[in-house]
Amino acid sequence: MKKIAYFDAGIITPEEILIAADLVPIRLLGNPNIGIDKANEHIPPTHCVWARNILEQAIKGLDSDIKGVIVTHGCDCTNREFDIWLECVDLDFMFFLNAPLKRDKTSLKFFVKDMKELITQLEENFNVSITNEKIIEAIKLMNKIRNLLKEISEYRSKMILKGSEFHHIVKNVQQQDKKEALKMLEDKLEEIKTKTSFTDKNLKKIFLTGSVIDDTEFIKFLESLGYQIVQDDLCIGTRYFWDIVDETEKPIKALAKFHLSKPIYSTKVPSQKRFDFVKDLAEKYNVDGVVNIAQKFCEPILYDHPFMSKKFKELKNPIPYLFIEMEYNRESYKQLATRFEAFAEII
Amino acid sequence: MSKAYVKKSKLLKATLGLKNIMGRHFLAIEQAIRDGTPTAWATSGTPVELLYAMDVQPMLPENSATISAARKYSQKFIELAEDQGFSYDLCSYFKTNIGAVESNVDVTIGGINKPTFMLSSDVICDTHVNWFQVQAERMNVPHFTIDVPHVVSNTNNRQYNYFKKYVAEQVWELLDFIQEITGHEMDMERSKEVAKNSYELSMVWQDIYELRKNIPCPISTKDTFGGLFPLFTMPGLKAPIKLYKRMYREAKARVDAGIGALEQENYRLMFEGIPFWYNLKYFAMLEKYGAIIVYEPYTYAFSKFMNPNVTKDMLLNNPIEAMSELMLSFWYIYDLKTRIQKFKETVEEWKIDGVLLHNNMSCRPNACGLYDLKRRLGDDYDIPCLIIDADMNDPRKLNETQVTNKIESFIEILRERKKK
Ligand code: SF4
Ligand code: SF4
């Protein structure tokens, strides 16, 4: 089966359109086990390491079933890197999706146009017809997946499902055929329902936010220090499934609306909305603290951090907040242990 | 051609007038604040002309940040911002601005008043938006952002057309936003006048650049690095046009007399990126090799009227649409393919021997693509390029010895090439 990959820091790529084109959407994610070598010939070392990691994989060659890449407007890194991809990645189909910065009527109209352009180019390139009916069908499939993920997600706060297990599940969904994903989730839910909660009651409950965190080992590392992630607003997490797409509206507009109303990421404005979402969930899930992780050189998160920090302090009932700048390699996790342990002690 | 070279790289007399022009800009700000006239912070790349057209006094924090650097205050302000949690890796203009506002310093060292509102755009970088978002929140002022889609190397005409429409719609919304906040209405006649002035200012600047094609080059970065500021702080006003015309006349006289800005011009260079404002003297170092920078995309870019689709007529008849289209298409945001092509053409037209590329630690959008640019220019067109790692406002990130060594080796390469 033909696959199409997307490189997207903010998870705003409309997978439904790709599914409707009979392509399997695969989200490109980093691999902390590889060294960066080729990508360093294209991108300076002071630029986001996660994005460089993905370019490295792409230069060396992606899965041969992957027939094209969509890069979605994210941050200054990903935006300008698209042209570099065109220079050095050997793929026939490359599309830059200009996901709008703002969330209003004008942006919505624009986003619809940009999605329609994506459809036109996919149709021309892959010789397919992407009908409204097919998109609606894909929306229904994806909504089922979203609902299941949301339901499964709740077992984290019930202390039945580990944060790392959940992370692994969402990651899989983003990287596999969606019909298979649906089946996997249905089975998983049944399995989880039979489980009882962990015995260790001393786990610190945290809300995890920040840059793309795609290494499940990192979540496991946090767990080894006594944390349980009960909620998040990550792209491999809540932002992927929090809301569902309106099945009654015109499909492309519904998709655009969905993406412009989902939990906001630091690459978009305003930050106040990101804070409000995190705060509301942190309070609802009664977390012990919020952990905000920035990948090294991740500007959107770095700009937001002092604001977030201040806002959590100013709350009537302040929520403990920890900010960490992180390297994208497993060796470096260990060096962060002391800071996480110190945080666990104060919360 | 006469051999009457002047002694050292020499500033145009007209450039001395720059201080007065910029002085007028800051006086106008002071006056506006005193009179209660609305003011706005604007990021570069936004249609500042419209602010003038609506009687809103613009203030350009990037310009103020360069003043802090030139007066050797930027590091202090940057460190202050870092003390407040802003990372070492963030844009140093932003951090300079945070520190300067926090310290409430005078305009002469980069201080800047609280505005009535802020206007940003992601046309050049997302930092602009993040920056104003942070400051709008801290200073409690309204903030409007124009979202400009990225034109990438494979954007087609169909896309370009709806991009234009999207930007124009937002510019119309901006007018409503300004009207709502200030009560000022858009006066189309005034807007045409402002657009006309802006166009003229840019054209004179482009004429000055044309003169730089001459060997020897009549003016150096001593005139252009600072000379660029009226282009982005005062587009639409008459005063800077006169200044630029004086610069042009003087440079033209030099050309006619066969006089160059350098006593002995051996190498003609191009400099991509923002200069090190805290150490402009550093560029004078090139003179000892007889090297002169004859083209800087950065200072040229702000003469924004480069898109042949945007004619003077269009500007006068449809200023909003024209301004919107210009936002999508100026030098500083060219996609990589166009950037490579433009560099190649520029090198030919300005008879450039080598290109210096500033890998600016502060400016990821500008630095992104530099490696490919260097490789393509070298491999495809045999143009020697050198990448220099530094920062425009943070002196801590310039390793002078290292950069000097690199430049010396580069000049050596150019020398060898000349011998052939
Ligand atoms: S991790 Fe941050 S810097 Fe890197 S691509 Fe994502 S948003 Fe951009
Ligand atoms: S230096 Fe670069 S990142 Fe900073 S404001 Fe200017 S364009 Fe943006």
Short mmCIF file of C-alpha atoms in Angstrom, two decimals, chain B:
data_model
loop_
_atom_site.label_atom_id
_atom_site.label_comp_id
_atom_site.label_asym_id
_atom_site.label_seq_id
_atom_site.Cartn_x
_atom_site.Cartn_y
_atom_site.Cartn_z
CA MET B 1 39.09 55.85 -15.84
CA SER B 2 40.92 58.19 -13.46
CA LYS B 3 43.01 56.66 -10.72
CA ALA B 4 42.20 59.35 -8.15
CA TYR B 5 41.48 57.04 -5.24
CA VAL B 6 40.53 58.52 -1.88
CA LYS B 7 42.69 57.47 1.01
CA LYS B 8 40.63 55.14 3.16
CA SER B 9 37.15 53.73 2.99
CA LYS B 10 35.29 56.96 3.18
CA LEU B 11 31.85 57.78 4.41
CA LEU B 12 29.68 59.85 2.10
CA LYS B 13 29.18 63.33 3.50
CA ALA B 14 25.48 62.86 2.95
CA THR B 15 25.45 59.85 5.25
CA LEU B 16 26.30 62.19 8.10
CA GLY B 17 22.80 63.54 7.61
CA LEU B 18 21.44 60.17 8.65
CA LYS B 19 21.84 61.10 12.27
CA ASN B 20 19.56 64.09 11.81
CA ILE B 21 16.95 62.10 9.93
CA MET B 22 16.87 59.43 12.58
CA GLY B 23 16.85 62.19 15.18
CA ARG B 24 13.70 63.52 13.53
CA HIS B 25 12.17 60.07 13.73
CA PHE B 26 12.79 59.89 17.46
CA LEU B 27 11.59 63.46 17.95
CA ALA B 28 8.39 62.60 16.12
CA ILE B 29 7.90 59.69 18.52
CA GLU B 30 8.50 61.94 21.50
CA GLN B 31 6.09 64.48 20.13
CA ALA B 32 3.42 61.84 19.48
CA ILE B 33 3.72 60.55 23.02
CA ARG B 34 3.48 64.10 24.38
CA ASP B 35 0.45 64.94 22.25
CA GLY B 36 -1.29 61.67 22.87
CA THR B 37 -1.12 60.76 19.17
CA PRO B 38 -1.44 56.99 18.72
CA THR B 39 1.79 55.06 18.38
CA ALA B 40 2.52 51.50 17.32
CA TRP B 41 5.38 49.08 17.55
CA ALA B 42 5.91 47.40 14.22
CA THR B 43 8.15 44.55 13.14
CA SER B 44 10.12 44.84 9.95
CA GLY B 45 8.29 43.48 6.96
CA THR B 46 4.93 44.92 8.04
CA PRO B 47 3.33 47.72 5.99
CA VAL B 48 4.59 50.59 8.14
CA GLU B 49 3.32 52.94 5.43
CA LEU B 50 -0.24 52.25 6.51
CA LEU B 51 0.56 53.42 10.01
CA TYR B 52 1.80 56.71 8.64
CA ALA B 53 -1.23 56.90 6.40
CA MET B 54 -3.49 56.57 9.43
CA ASP B 55 -1.60 59.07 11.54
CA VAL B 56 -0.13 56.50 13.82
CA GLN B 57 3.50 57.07 14.73
CA PRO B 58 5.50 53.87 14.16
CA MET B 59 8.29 52.66 16.43
CA LEU B 60 10.56 49.84 15.28
CA PRO B 61 11.96 47.85 18.20
CA GLU B 62 14.47 46.13 15.92
CA ASN B 63 15.92 49.52 15.10
CA SER B 64 16.10 50.37 18.80
CA ALA B 65 17.83 47.06 19.49
CA THR B 66 20.55 47.93 17.00
CA ILE B 67 21.07 51.22 18.81
CA SER B 68 21.57 49.35 22.09
CA ALA B 69 24.16 47.18 20.36
CA ALA B 70 25.97 50.07 18.70
CA ARG B 71 26.11 51.81 22.07
CA LYS B 72 27.43 48.60 23.65
CA TYR B 73 24.42 48.00 25.86
CA SER B 74 22.92 44.99 24.14
CA GLN B 75 24.77 42.36 26.14
CA LYS B 76 23.56 43.85 29.41
CA PHE B 77 19.95 43.86 28.19
CA ILE B 78 20.23 40.36 26.76
CA GLU B 79 21.54 39.03 30.06
CA LEU B 80 18.73 40.73 31.88
CA ALA B 81 16.22 38.95 29.64
CA GLU B 82 18.00 35.67 30.27
CA ASP B 83 17.73 36.29 34.03
CA GLN B 84 14.00 36.42 33.45
CA GLY B 85 13.96 32.99 31.90
CA PHE B 86 14.43 33.73 28.20
CA SER B 87 16.83 31.22 26.75
CA TYR B 88 20.38 31.88 25.62
CA ASP B 89 19.31 30.59 22.22
CA LEU B 90 16.52 33.07 21.50
CA CYS B 91 16.80 36.02 19.11
CA SER B 92 19.04 38.70 20.58
CA TYR B 93 16.94 41.57 19.19
CA PHE B 94 14.06 40.23 21.20
CA LYS B 95 16.14 39.89 24.34
CA THR B 96 17.70 43.31 23.89
CA ASN B 97 14.20 44.75 23.68
CA ILE B 98 13.06 42.87 26.79
CA GLY B 99 16.06 44.17 28.74
CA ALA B 100 15.79 47.72 27.43
CA VAL B 101 12.10 48.00 28.27
CA GLU B 102 12.62 46.41 31.65
CA SER B 103 15.43 48.89 32.42
CA ASN B 104 13.31 51.78 31.18
CA VAL B 105 16.30 53.34 29.43
CA ASP B 106 16.50 56.35 27.17
CA VAL B 107 15.92 56.09 23.41
CA THR B 108 19.56 56.98 22.86
CA ILE B 109 20.56 53.56 24.11
CA GLY B 110 17.67 51.63 22.68
CA GLY B 111 14.85 52.42 25.04
CA ILE B 112 11.38 52.44 23.57
CA ASN B 113 8.04 53.74 24.81
CA LYS B 114 4.94 51.75 25.47
CA PRO B 115 2.85 51.97 22.30
CA THR B 116 -0.89 52.28 21.78
CA PHE B 117 -0.82 48.94 19.99
CA MET B 118 1.56 46.48 18.34
CA LEU B 119 1.70 45.23 14.78
CA SER B 120 3.62 42.09 13.89
CA SER B 121 3.76 39.53 11.15
CA ASP B 122 5.34 36.16 10.54
CA VAL B 123 6.46 37.19 7.09
CA ILE B 124 10.14 37.24 8.04
CA CYS B 125 10.12 35.13 11.16
CA ASP B 126 7.79 33.68 13.73
CA THR B 127 9.98 35.37 16.32
CA HIS B 128 8.35 38.67 15.44
CA VAL B 129 4.99 37.31 16.45
CA ASN B 130 6.27 35.60 19.57
CA TRP B 131 8.21 38.71 20.52
CA PHE B 132 5.23 41.05 20.32
CA GLN B 133 2.97 38.50 21.90
CA VAL B 134 5.28 38.41 24.91
CA GLN B 135 5.59 42.18 25.10
CA ALA B 136 1.93 42.90 24.42
CA GLU B 137 1.09 40.70 27.36
CA ARG B 138 3.71 42.26 29.61
CA MET B 139 2.80 45.83 28.65
CA ASN B 140 -0.90 45.18 28.34
CA VAL B 141 -1.48 46.59 24.86
CA PRO B 142 -3.48 45.24 21.92
CA HIS B 143 -1.58 43.28 19.28
CA PHE B 144 -2.44 42.60 15.65
CA THR B 145 -0.64 40.00 13.59
CA ILE B 146 -0.64 39.55 9.85
CA ASP B 147 -0.20 35.90 8.97
CA VAL B 148 1.74 35.64 5.73
CA PRO B 149 1.86 32.23 4.06
CA HIS B 150 5.29 30.96 3.16
CA VAL B 151 6.14 30.99 -0.48
CA VAL B 152 8.34 27.92 -0.87
CA SER B 153 10.38 26.71 -3.82
CA ASN B 154 7.47 24.80 -5.37
CA THR B 155 4.61 27.22 -4.68
CA ASN B 156 2.55 27.58 -7.86
CA ASN B 157 0.70 30.59 -9.26
CA ARG B 158 -2.66 29.34 -8.14
CA GLN B 159 -1.38 29.21 -4.59
CA TYR B 160 0.34 32.54 -4.88
CA ASN B 161 -2.97 34.13 -5.86
CA TYR B 162 -4.91 32.94 -2.87
CA PHE B 163 -1.97 33.78 -0.61
CA LYS B 164 -2.20 37.35 -1.86
CA LYS B 165 -5.88 37.49 -1.16
CA TYR B 166 -5.40 36.14 2.35
CA VAL B 167 -2.81 38.77 3.19
CA ALA B 168 -4.90 41.57 1.68
CA GLU B 169 -7.95 40.52 3.70
CA GLN B 170 -5.90 40.74 6.85
CA VAL B 171 -4.53 44.14 5.92
CA TRP B 172 -8.12 45.37 5.55
CA GLU B 173 -8.82 43.89 8.96
CA LEU B 174 -5.77 45.71 10.27
CA LEU B 175 -7.30 48.99 9.10
CA ASP B 176 -10.46 48.22 11.07
CA PHE B 177 -8.37 47.28 14.07
CA ILE B 178 -6.46 50.56 13.93
CA GLN B 179 -9.64 52.54 13.46
CA GLU B 180 -11.26 50.87 16.40
CA ILE B 181 -8.33 51.60 18.69
CA THR B 182 -7.39 55.07 17.52
CA GLY B 183 -10.55 56.41 15.98
CA HIS B 184 -8.49 57.36 12.93
CA GLU B 185 -9.96 56.54 9.57
CA MET B 186 -8.08 55.46 6.52
CA ASP B 187 -7.71 58.39 4.16
CA MET B 188 -7.11 57.00 0.69
CA GLU B 189 -5.57 60.22 -0.61
CA ARG B 190 -3.10 60.30 2.24
CA SER B 191 -2.39 56.64 1.74
CA LYS B 192 -1.55 57.26 -1.91
CA GLU B 193 0.78 60.06 -0.95
CA VAL B 194 2.53 57.85 1.59
CA ALA B 195 2.75 54.98 -0.89
CA LYS B 196 4.23 57.32 -3.49
CA ASN B 197 6.88 58.54 -1.07
CA SER B 198 7.71 55.03 0.00
CA TYR B 199 8.08 54.01 -3.61
CA GLU B 200 10.31 56.94 -4.36
CA LEU B 201 12.49 56.31 -1.32
CA SER B 202 12.98 52.72 -2.36
CA MET B 203 13.75 53.60 -5.93
CA VAL B 204 16.48 56.04 -4.92
CA TRP B 205 17.93 53.35 -2.69
CA GLN B 206 17.90 50.95 -5.60
CA ASP B 207 19.60 53.59 -7.75
CA ILE B 208 22.32 53.90 -5.11
CA TYR B 209 22.73 50.17 -5.30
CA GLU B 210 23.06 50.38 -9.08
CA LEU B 211 26.01 52.69 -8.58
CA ARG B 212 27.68 50.05 -6.49
CA LYS B 213 28.05 47.98 -9.63
CA ASN B 214 30.85 50.28 -10.67
CA ILE B 215 34.49 49.39 -10.22
CA PRO B 216 35.68 50.83 -7.94
CA CYS B 217 32.56 50.78 -5.82
CA PRO B 218 31.69 54.28 -4.69
CA ILE B 219 30.20 53.44 -1.31
CA SER B 220 30.84 50.91 1.40
CA THR B 221 28.82 49.41 4.22
CA LYS B 222 29.69 52.48 6.25
CA ASP B 223 26.93 54.16 4.26
CA THR B 224 24.53 51.30 3.77
CA PHE B 225 24.43 49.47 7.11
CA GLY B 226 23.13 52.58 8.86
CA GLY B 227 21.64 54.07 5.74
CA LEU B 228 19.00 51.41 5.62
CA PHE B 229 17.15 52.57 8.74
CA PRO B 230 14.92 55.24 7.17
CA LEU B 231 13.71 52.56 4.75
CA PHE B 232 12.07 50.66 7.48
CA THR B 233 11.33 53.32 10.08
CA MET B 234 10.17 56.13 7.79
CA PRO B 235 8.82 54.69 4.53
CA GLY B 236 6.24 57.15 3.29
CA LEU B 237 7.85 60.34 4.61
CA LYS B 238 9.52 62.91 2.43
CA ALA B 239 12.55 63.73 4.55
CA PRO B 240 14.59 60.57 3.95
CA ILE B 241 14.07 60.84 0.19
CA LYS B 242 16.12 64.01 0.18
CA LEU B 243 18.84 62.32 2.17
CA TYR B 244 18.99 59.36 -0.19
CA LYS B 245 19.08 61.68 -3.18
CA ARG B 246 22.05 63.47 -1.65
CA MET B 247 23.73 60.13 -1.08
CA TYR B 248 23.03 59.19 -4.67
CA ARG B 249 24.42 62.45 -6.09
CA GLU B 250 27.60 62.18 -4.07
CA ALA B 251 28.13 58.54 -4.98
CA LYS B 252 27.45 59.35 -8.63
CA ALA B 253 30.06 62.08 -8.54
CA ARG B 254 32.53 59.56 -7.19
CA VAL B 255 31.67 57.17 -9.98
CA ASP B 256 32.05 59.89 -12.58
CA ALA B 257 35.44 60.74 -11.16
CA GLY B 258 36.42 57.09 -10.98
CA ILE B 259 36.76 57.30 -7.23
CA GLY B 260 36.01 54.34 -5.04
CA ALA B 261 35.15 54.18 -1.37
CA LEU B 262 38.37 52.22 -0.94
CA GLU B 263 41.76 53.49 -1.81
CA GLN B 264 42.64 50.22 -3.48
CA GLU B 265 39.82 47.89 -4.40
CA ASN B 266 41.11 44.35 -4.77
CA TYR B 267 38.15 42.19 -3.85
CA ARG B 268 34.45 42.81 -4.14
CA LEU B 269 32.34 40.96 -1.60
CA MET B 270 28.73 40.32 -0.82
CA PHE B 271 27.57 40.04 2.79
CA GLU B 272 24.45 38.02 3.56
CA GLY B 273 22.78 38.53 6.90
CA ILE B 274 22.59 41.17 9.57
CA PRO B 275 25.87 42.88 10.52
CA PHE B 276 27.33 42.73 14.02
CA TRP B 277 25.87 45.99 15.28
CA TYR B 278 27.99 45.91 18.42
CA ASN B 279 31.16 45.77 16.36
CA LEU B 280 30.67 47.53 13.06
CA LYS B 281 34.35 48.42 13.18
CA TYR B 282 34.96 44.78 12.51
CA PHE B 283 33.94 45.24 8.89
CA ALA B 284 36.59 47.91 8.43
CA MET B 285 39.09 45.11 8.97
CA LEU B 286 38.32 43.95 5.44
CA GLU B 287 39.86 47.14 4.10
CA LYS B 288 43.35 46.08 4.94
CA TYR B 289 43.03 43.42 2.26
CA GLY B 290 41.55 45.90 -0.17
CA ALA B 291 38.24 44.09 0.17
CA ILE B 292 34.97 45.96 0.02
CA ILE B 293 31.43 44.76 0.52
CA VAL B 294 29.46 45.97 -2.49
CA TYR B 295 26.12 44.26 -1.86
CA GLU B 296 24.12 43.23 1.19
CA PRO B 297 20.79 41.49 0.55
CA TYR B 298 19.78 42.65 4.01
CA THR B 299 20.07 46.37 3.31
CA TYR B 300 18.80 45.99 -0.24
CA ALA B 301 15.79 43.94 0.84
CA PHE B 302 14.13 46.83 2.58
CA SER B 303 13.73 48.72 -0.63
CA LYS B 304 10.81 46.42 -0.92
CA PHE B 305 9.57 47.33 -4.37
CA MET B 306 11.25 44.56 -6.29
CA ASN B 307 8.27 42.62 -7.46
CA PRO B 308 7.69 43.57 -11.11
CA ASN B 309 3.96 42.85 -10.66
CA VAL B 310 3.73 45.70 -8.21
CA THR B 311 3.98 48.76 -10.41
CA LYS B 312 3.74 52.34 -9.30
CA ASP B 313 0.29 52.53 -10.86
CA MET B 314 -0.91 49.55 -8.92
CA LEU B 315 0.51 51.07 -5.78
CA LEU B 316 -1.32 54.34 -6.32
CA ASN B 317 -4.60 52.78 -7.40
CA ASN B 318 -4.69 49.80 -5.03
CA PRO B 319 -2.29 50.56 -2.20
CA ILE B 320 -3.64 47.80 0.05
CA GLU B 321 -3.37 45.08 -2.56
CA ALA B 322 0.05 46.34 -3.58
CA MET B 323 1.34 46.39 -0.01
CA SER B 324 -0.05 42.90 0.54
CA GLU B 325 1.66 41.51 -2.51
CA LEU B 326 4.94 43.13 -1.52
CA MET B 327 4.78 41.34 1.80
CA LEU B 328 4.91 38.04 -0.04
CA SER B 329 7.82 38.83 -2.24
CA PHE B 330 10.79 40.70 -0.94
CA TRP B 331 14.47 39.74 -0.93
CA TYR B 332 14.72 38.69 2.64
CA ILE B 333 12.18 35.91 2.41
CA TYR B 334 13.01 34.41 -0.95
CA ASP B 335 12.62 30.66 -1.07
CA LEU B 336 15.87 28.73 -1.45
CA LYS B 337 15.63 28.19 -5.19
CA THR B 338 14.99 31.86 -5.87
CA ARG B 339 17.63 32.80 -3.31
CA ILE B 340 20.27 30.75 -5.11
CA GLN B 341 19.25 32.25 -8.45
CA LYS B 342 19.23 35.80 -7.09
CA PHE B 343 22.65 35.34 -5.52
CA LYS B 344 24.05 34.09 -8.78
CA GLU B 345 22.63 37.03 -10.73
CA THR B 346 23.78 39.51 -8.13
CA VAL B 347 27.29 38.12 -8.12
CA GLU B 348 27.41 38.57 -11.88
CA GLU B 349 25.86 42.01 -12.00
CA TRP B 350 27.82 43.48 -9.13
CA LYS B 351 31.00 41.67 -10.23
CA ILE B 352 31.46 40.04 -6.89
CA ASP B 353 34.52 37.91 -6.08
CA GLY B 354 33.25 36.17 -2.99
CA VAL B 355 30.29 35.89 -0.66
CA LEU B 356 30.31 36.10 3.13
CA LEU B 357 27.36 34.33 4.71
CA HIS B 358 26.52 35.20 8.30
CA ASN B 359 25.23 32.14 10.10
CA ASN B 360 23.41 34.21 12.67
CA MET B 361 22.76 32.31 15.89
CA SER B 362 19.85 34.63 16.56
CA CYS B 363 18.19 34.28 13.24
CA ARG B 364 17.28 30.72 12.39
CA PRO B 365 15.05 31.66 9.47
CA ASN B 366 17.85 33.54 7.76
CA ALA B 367 20.51 30.96 8.61
CA CYS B 368 18.35 28.12 7.38
CA GLY B 369 19.41 27.27 3.85
CA LEU B 370 22.81 28.96 4.05
CA TYR B 371 24.66 25.67 3.78
CA ASP B 372 22.81 24.71 0.61
CA LEU B 373 23.19 28.19 -0.74
CA LYS B 374 26.94 27.97 -0.23
CA ARG B 375 27.16 24.56 -1.80
CA ARG B 376 25.06 25.41 -4.82
CA LEU B 377 26.85 28.68 -5.48
CA GLY B 378 30.17 26.90 -5.23
CA ASP B 379 29.33 23.73 -7.13
CA ASP B 380 27.08 25.11 -9.84
CA TYR B 381 28.53 28.56 -10.39
CA ASP B 382 32.03 28.43 -8.95
CA ILE B 383 31.33 31.30 -6.58
CA PRO B 384 33.50 31.19 -3.44
CA CYS B 385 31.51 31.52 -0.22
CA LEU B 386 32.47 31.66 3.42
CA ILE B 387 30.18 30.99 6.36
CA ILE B 388 30.81 33.02 9.50
CA ASP B 389 29.16 32.03 12.77
CA ALA B 390 28.17 34.99 14.91
CA ASP B 391 25.21 37.02 16.12
CA MET B 392 23.96 40.48 15.21
CA ASN B 393 23.35 41.78 18.72
CA ASP B 394 25.01 39.40 21.14
CA PRO B 395 28.76 40.06 21.36
CA ARG B 396 29.24 36.83 23.30
CA LYS B 397 28.59 34.88 20.13
CA LEU B 398 31.28 36.44 17.97
CA ASN B 399 34.66 34.81 18.27
CA GLU B 400 36.73 37.51 16.63
CA THR B 401 39.95 35.56 16.32
CA GLN B 402 38.23 32.59 14.76
CA VAL B 403 36.25 34.68 12.30
CA THR B 404 39.29 36.76 11.39
CA ASN B 405 41.30 33.63 10.69
CA LYS B 406 38.54 32.31 8.49
CA ILE B 407 38.30 35.58 6.59
CA GLU B 408 42.06 35.69 6.10
CA SER B 409 42.06 32.23 4.59
CA PHE B 410 39.14 33.19 2.41
CA ILE B 411 40.92 36.29 1.12
CA GLU B 412 43.88 34.05 0.37
CA ILE B 413 41.61 31.87 -1.77
CA LEU B 414 40.33 34.94 -3.61
CA ARG B 415 43.91 36.11 -4.13
CA GLU B 416 44.88 32.79 -5.66
CA ARG B 417 41.85 32.88 -7.94
CA LYS B 418 42.77 36.35 -9.16
CA LYS B 419 46.22 35.10 -10.13
CA LYS B 420 44.76 32.53 -12.50
#
